[in-house]
Coordinates of C-alpha atoms in Angstrom, one line a residue:
M1 CA 200.9 18.2 83.0
A2 CA 203.3 14.8 82.5
R3 CA 201.4 11.6 82.5
S4 CA 202.7 9.6 85.3
P5 CA 204.3 6.5 83.6
Y6 CA 202.3 3.3 83.0
L7 CA 203.3 0.6 85.5
G8 CA 201.3 -2.2 83.9
P9 CA 199.8 -5.1 84.1
L10 CA 199.4 -5.6 80.2
K11 CA 195.8 -5.5 78.8
A12 CA 196.2 -6.6 75.2
V13 CA 198.0 -8.8 72.6
I14 CA 197.4 -8.2 69.0
L15 CA 198.2 -11.2 66.9
D16 CA 198.8 -10.8 63.3
W17 CA 196.9 -13.8 61.1
A18 CA 198.9 -15.8 58.6
G19 CA 202.4 -17.1 59.7
T20 CA 201.7 -16.2 63.2
T21 CA 198.1 -17.7 64.2
V22 CA 197.0 -19.4 61.0
D23 CA 199.2 -20.7 57.6
F24 CA 202.1 -22.1 58.9
G25 CA 204.8 -20.9 57.2
S26 CA 202.7 -18.4 55.4
I27 CA 202.3 -20.4 52.1
A28 CA 198.9 -18.9 50.7
P29 CA 200.0 -15.3 49.7
V30 CA 203.6 -16.3 48.4
I31 CA 201.2 -18.7 45.8
A32 CA 199.3 -16.1 44.9
F33 CA 202.0 -13.9 44.3
V34 CA 203.5 -16.2 42.1
E35 CA 200.8 -17.0 40.1
V36 CA 199.6 -13.5 39.3
F37 CA 203.2 -12.5 37.8
A38 CA 203.2 -15.4 36.1
H39 CA 199.9 -14.5 34.5
N40 CA 201.6 -11.8 33.3
G41 CA 204.5 -13.3 31.6
V42 CA 207.1 -12.5 34.5
Q43 CA 208.4 -15.4 36.9
I44 CA 209.3 -14.3 40.3
T45 CA 211.0 -16.5 42.9
Q46 CA 209.4 -17.4 46.1
E47 CA 212.3 -15.3 48.1
Q48 CA 211.0 -12.1 45.8
A49 CA 207.5 -12.8 46.5
R50 CA 208.0 -13.3 50.5
A51 CA 210.4 -9.8 50.8
P52 CA 207.0 -7.6 51.6
M53 CA 204.9 -9.7 53.6
G54 CA 202.6 -8.1 56.0
K55 CA 201.9 -5.0 54.1
H56 CA 198.7 -4.4 52.1
K57 CA 198.6 -6.9 49.5
R58 CA 198.5 -4.0 46.5
D59 CA 201.5 -2.7 48.6
H60 CA 202.9 -5.8 48.4
I61 CA 202.6 -6.4 44.8
A62 CA 204.1 -2.7 43.7
E63 CA 207.0 -3.5 46.0
I64 CA 207.8 -6.8 44.2
A65 CA 207.3 -5.1 40.7
A66 CA 209.9 -2.4 42.0
M67 CA 212.9 -5.0 42.6
A68 CA 214.8 -4.5 39.6
P69 CA 215.4 -7.8 38.7
V70 CA 210.9 -7.9 38.3
T71 CA 211.2 -4.6 36.4
A72 CA 213.5 -5.7 34.0
A73 CA 211.7 -8.7 33.2
W74 CA 208.2 -6.8 32.9
R75 CA 210.3 -4.2 30.8
E76 CA 211.3 -7.0 28.0
K77 CA 207.8 -8.8 28.5
H78 CA 205.5 -5.3 27.7
G79 CA 208.1 -3.1 26.4
A80 CA 208.0 -0.6 29.6
P81 CA 208.7 -0.6 33.5
P82 CA 204.9 -1.7 35.6
G83 CA 202.8 1.6 36.5
D84 CA 199.9 1.9 38.4
A85 CA 197.7 0.9 36.1
D86 CA 199.5 -2.3 36.0
I87 CA 199.6 -2.8 39.9
D88 CA 196.0 -2.2 39.8
A89 CA 195.2 -4.9 37.2
M90 CA 197.6 -7.1 39.1
F91 CA 195.8 -6.5 42.4
R92 CA 192.4 -7.2 40.8
Q93 CA 193.7 -10.7 39.8
F94 CA 195.4 -11.3 43.0
V95 CA 192.3 -11.1 45.1
P96 CA 190.4 -14.2 43.7
I97 CA 193.1 -16.2 43.6
Q98 CA 194.2 -15.4 47.2
M99 CA 190.6 -16.0 48.3
E100 CA 190.9 -19.4 46.6
C101 CA 194.3 -20.1 48.2
L102 CA 193.1 -19.3 51.7
K103 CA 190.3 -22.1 51.4
K104 CA 193.3 -24.5 51.3
H105 CA 196.0 -23.0 53.9
S106 CA 193.9 -21.7 57.2
E107 CA 194.8 -24.3 59.5
L108 CA 195.4 -22.4 62.9
I109 CA 199.1 -23.2 63.8
P110 CA 199.8 -25.7 66.5
G111 CA 199.9 -23.9 70.0
A112 CA 197.7 -20.8 68.6
L113 CA 194.4 -22.0 70.4
A114 CA 196.6 -22.8 73.6
A115 CA 198.2 -19.3 73.4
A116 CA 194.9 -17.9 73.3
A117 CA 193.3 -19.8 76.1
E118 CA 196.4 -18.7 78.3
F119 CA 195.9 -15.0 77.1
R120 CA 192.6 -15.0 78.1
R121 CA 193.5 -16.6 81.4
R122 CA 195.8 -13.9 82.2
G123 CA 192.8 -11.5 81.6
L124 CA 194.0 -9.9 78.1
K125 CA 192.1 -9.3 75.5
I126 CA 192.8 -10.5 71.7
G127 CA 193.0 -8.3 68.9
G128 CA 194.3 -9.2 65.2
T129 CA 195.9 -7.0 62.0
T130 CA 196.7 -8.4 58.9
G131 CA 197.6 -7.4 55.3
Y132 CA 194.8 -9.2 53.9
T133 CA 191.3 -7.4 52.8
A134 CA 188.3 -7.8 53.9
E135 CA 187.2 -9.9 51.4
M136 CA 190.0 -12.4 52.3
M137 CA 189.4 -11.9 56.0
A138 CA 185.4 -13.1 55.2
I139 CA 187.0 -16.3 54.2
L140 CA 190.0 -16.6 56.7
E141 CA 187.9 -15.6 59.9
P142 CA 185.0 -17.9 59.8
E143 CA 187.7 -20.9 59.0
A144 CA 189.8 -20.0 62.4
A145 CA 186.2 -19.8 64.7
R146 CA 185.5 -22.9 63.6
Q147 CA 188.5 -24.4 64.6
G148 CA 188.2 -22.2 67.9
Y149 CA 190.2 -19.2 67.3
T150 CA 188.1 -15.9 67.3
P151 CA 189.9 -12.7 68.6
D152 CA 187.8 -10.0 70.5
A153 CA 188.8 -7.3 67.3
S154 CA 190.4 -7.6 64.4
V155 CA 191.3 -5.1 61.7
N156 CA 191.9 -5.6 58.0
A157 CA 194.0 -3.6 55.4
S158 CA 191.1 -2.1 54.2
E159 CA 189.7 -0.5 56.9
V160 CA 192.1 2.1 57.5
S161 CA 194.0 4.7 55.4
A162 CA 197.5 3.1 55.2
G163 CA 198.5 -0.7 56.0
R164 CA 201.5 -1.5 57.8
P165 CA 204.0 -0.2 58.6
A166 CA 201.4 2.5 59.8
P167 CA 200.0 2.2 63.2
W168 CA 196.3 2.7 62.2
M169 CA 195.6 -0.9 62.5
C170 CA 196.8 -1.6 65.9
L171 CA 195.2 1.6 67.2
L172 CA 191.6 1.1 65.9
N173 CA 192.4 -2.5 67.5
M174 CA 192.9 -0.2 71.0
I175 CA 189.6 1.4 69.9
R176 CA 187.2 -1.5 69.6
L177 CA 189.0 -3.4 72.5
G178 CA 188.8 -0.6 74.9
V179 CA 192.3 -0.9 75.8
Y180 CA 194.9 2.2 76.7
P181 CA 197.7 3.3 76.9
A182 CA 199.5 1.6 73.9
E183 CA 201.9 0.5 76.2
A184 CA 199.6 -1.8 77.5
C185 CA 199.4 -3.9 74.5
V186 CA 201.9 -6.4 72.8
K187 CA 202.2 -6.5 68.9
I188 CA 202.7 -10.3 68.1
G189 CA 203.8 -11.0 64.4
D190 CA 206.2 -13.2 62.0
T191 CA 207.0 -10.3 59.5
M192 CA 209.4 -6.9 59.6
P193 CA 205.9 -4.6 58.9
D194 CA 204.5 -6.4 61.6
I195 CA 207.4 -5.2 63.8
A196 CA 207.3 -1.8 62.5
E197 CA 203.6 -1.8 62.8
G198 CA 203.7 -2.4 67.0
L199 CA 206.5 0.3 67.2
N200 CA 205.1 2.8 65.4
A201 CA 202.1 2.5 67.4
G202 CA 204.0 2.9 70.8
M203 CA 203.4 -1.3 71.9
W204 CA 206.0 -3.7 73.1
T205 CA 206.4 -6.2 69.9
I206 CA 207.4 -10.0 70.0
G207 CA 208.4 -11.2 66.5
V208 CA 207.9 -15.1 65.8
A209 CA 210.6 -17.2 63.7
R210 CA 209.6 -20.2 63.2
T211 CA 206.1 -20.4 61.7
G212 CA 206.3 -17.5 59.6
N213 CA 207.5 -15.7 56.5
E214 CA 211.5 -15.4 57.9
I215 CA 211.6 -19.4 57.6
G216 CA 208.7 -19.8 55.2
L217 CA 208.7 -23.3 55.3
S218 CA 205.4 -25.6 55.8
E219 CA 205.5 -27.5 59.1
S220 CA 205.9 -30.5 57.5
D221 CA 209.1 -29.4 55.2
L222 CA 210.2 -27.7 58.3
D223 CA 210.6 -30.9 60.1
R224 CA 212.7 -32.3 57.6
L225 CA 215.2 -30.1 57.5
P226 CA 218.6 -31.5 59.2
P227 CA 218.9 -29.9 63.0
V228 CA 222.0 -28.0 62.2
E229 CA 220.2 -26.5 59.4
L230 CA 216.8 -25.7 60.9
D231 CA 218.8 -24.0 63.8
A232 CA 220.7 -21.7 61.7
R233 CA 217.8 -20.9 60.0
L234 CA 215.9 -20.3 63.4
E235 CA 218.8 -17.9 64.5
R236 CA 218.9 -16.0 61.5
A237 CA 215.2 -15.9 61.4
R238 CA 215.0 -14.3 65.4
Q239 CA 217.9 -12.0 64.5
K240 CA 216.1 -10.6 61.8
L241 CA 213.2 -9.8 63.7
L242 CA 215.2 -8.6 66.7
D243 CA 217.2 -6.5 64.3
A244 CA 214.0 -4.8 62.8
G245 CA 213.2 -3.7 66.8
A246 CA 211.5 -6.7 68.0
H247 CA 211.7 -6.7 71.7
Y248 CA 211.5 -10.3 71.6
A249 CA 211.6 -13.0 69.4
A250 CA 209.7 -16.7 69.7
D251 CA 209.6 -19.5 67.8
G252 CA 206.1 -19.5 67.7
V253 CA 202.7 -18.0 69.2
G254 CA 202.8 -20.8 71.9
D255 CA 206.0 -19.7 73.2
V256 CA 205.2 -15.8 74.1
P257 CA 203.0 -16.2 77.2
P258 CA 206.5 -16.4 79.3
L259 CA 207.6 -13.1 77.7
L260 CA 205.0 -11.7 78.6
D261 CA 205.9 -12.0 82.4
E262 CA 209.1 -10.3 81.2
I263 CA 207.3 -7.2 79.9
N264 CA 205.2 -6.7 82.8
A265 CA 208.3 -6.8 84.7
R266 CA 209.6 -4.0 82.7
L267 CA 206.4 -2.3 83.0
S268 CA 206.4 -2.4 86.7
G269 CA 209.8 -0.5 86.8
G270 CA 208.4 2.2 84.8
E271 CA 210.1 1.1 81.1
R272 CA 208.4 2.0 78.3
P273 CA 208.5 0.3 74.6

């Protein structure tokens, strides 16, 4: 028997952490990736460090190492391309560097608290997913709670068999939140893997452009941009998220609530993600 279409309303939002709810510009991981490669005698750019953002951090390191210029630099320094043992060693080095960075870059993004309050006013449960591991989240979650942000559930990359773009963190959130079907949920994040994760889980997706990895600037640096340049960067970031399959693109999580009304209207009309 065919399942009747779900006609709404939405039941949950599942938010990314760095670049979406905390750490404006997703600064902490970039610092750590650049430092760990430098520790191994290879200089990488911030653009290279940011490219795989959103994935499990070991996978992220592996993708950076597989970039042709990085592989060539590694071969020149070490006599061979980076192998699995090198990736594992860099990940072990990365963890303490990242944890130290998190202590300095865990401030809530402006608008996140107000958005969370509005989600709850609407009766929505709040979940979370991240490319960070359990030990990293052991630093970040208490810092967020101290500032007033505590989701109803949160799943980190250590808890699932595969991180983004696999849907497992989203689906485990559904179990912990006690919500279904998947189309009653919205995944919100600032990276391409965030969007893929939500789509693969069968959820609506909203990309966050201004505060996240696609622009990759702290709030103070972003505010110093000339308006014309800022507008151009925002447009590129929004379009990249939409091209990745996001149903909507917002500047920040604080701009999400009105989009939920649109999704509810689409659900009531029988649409699915």
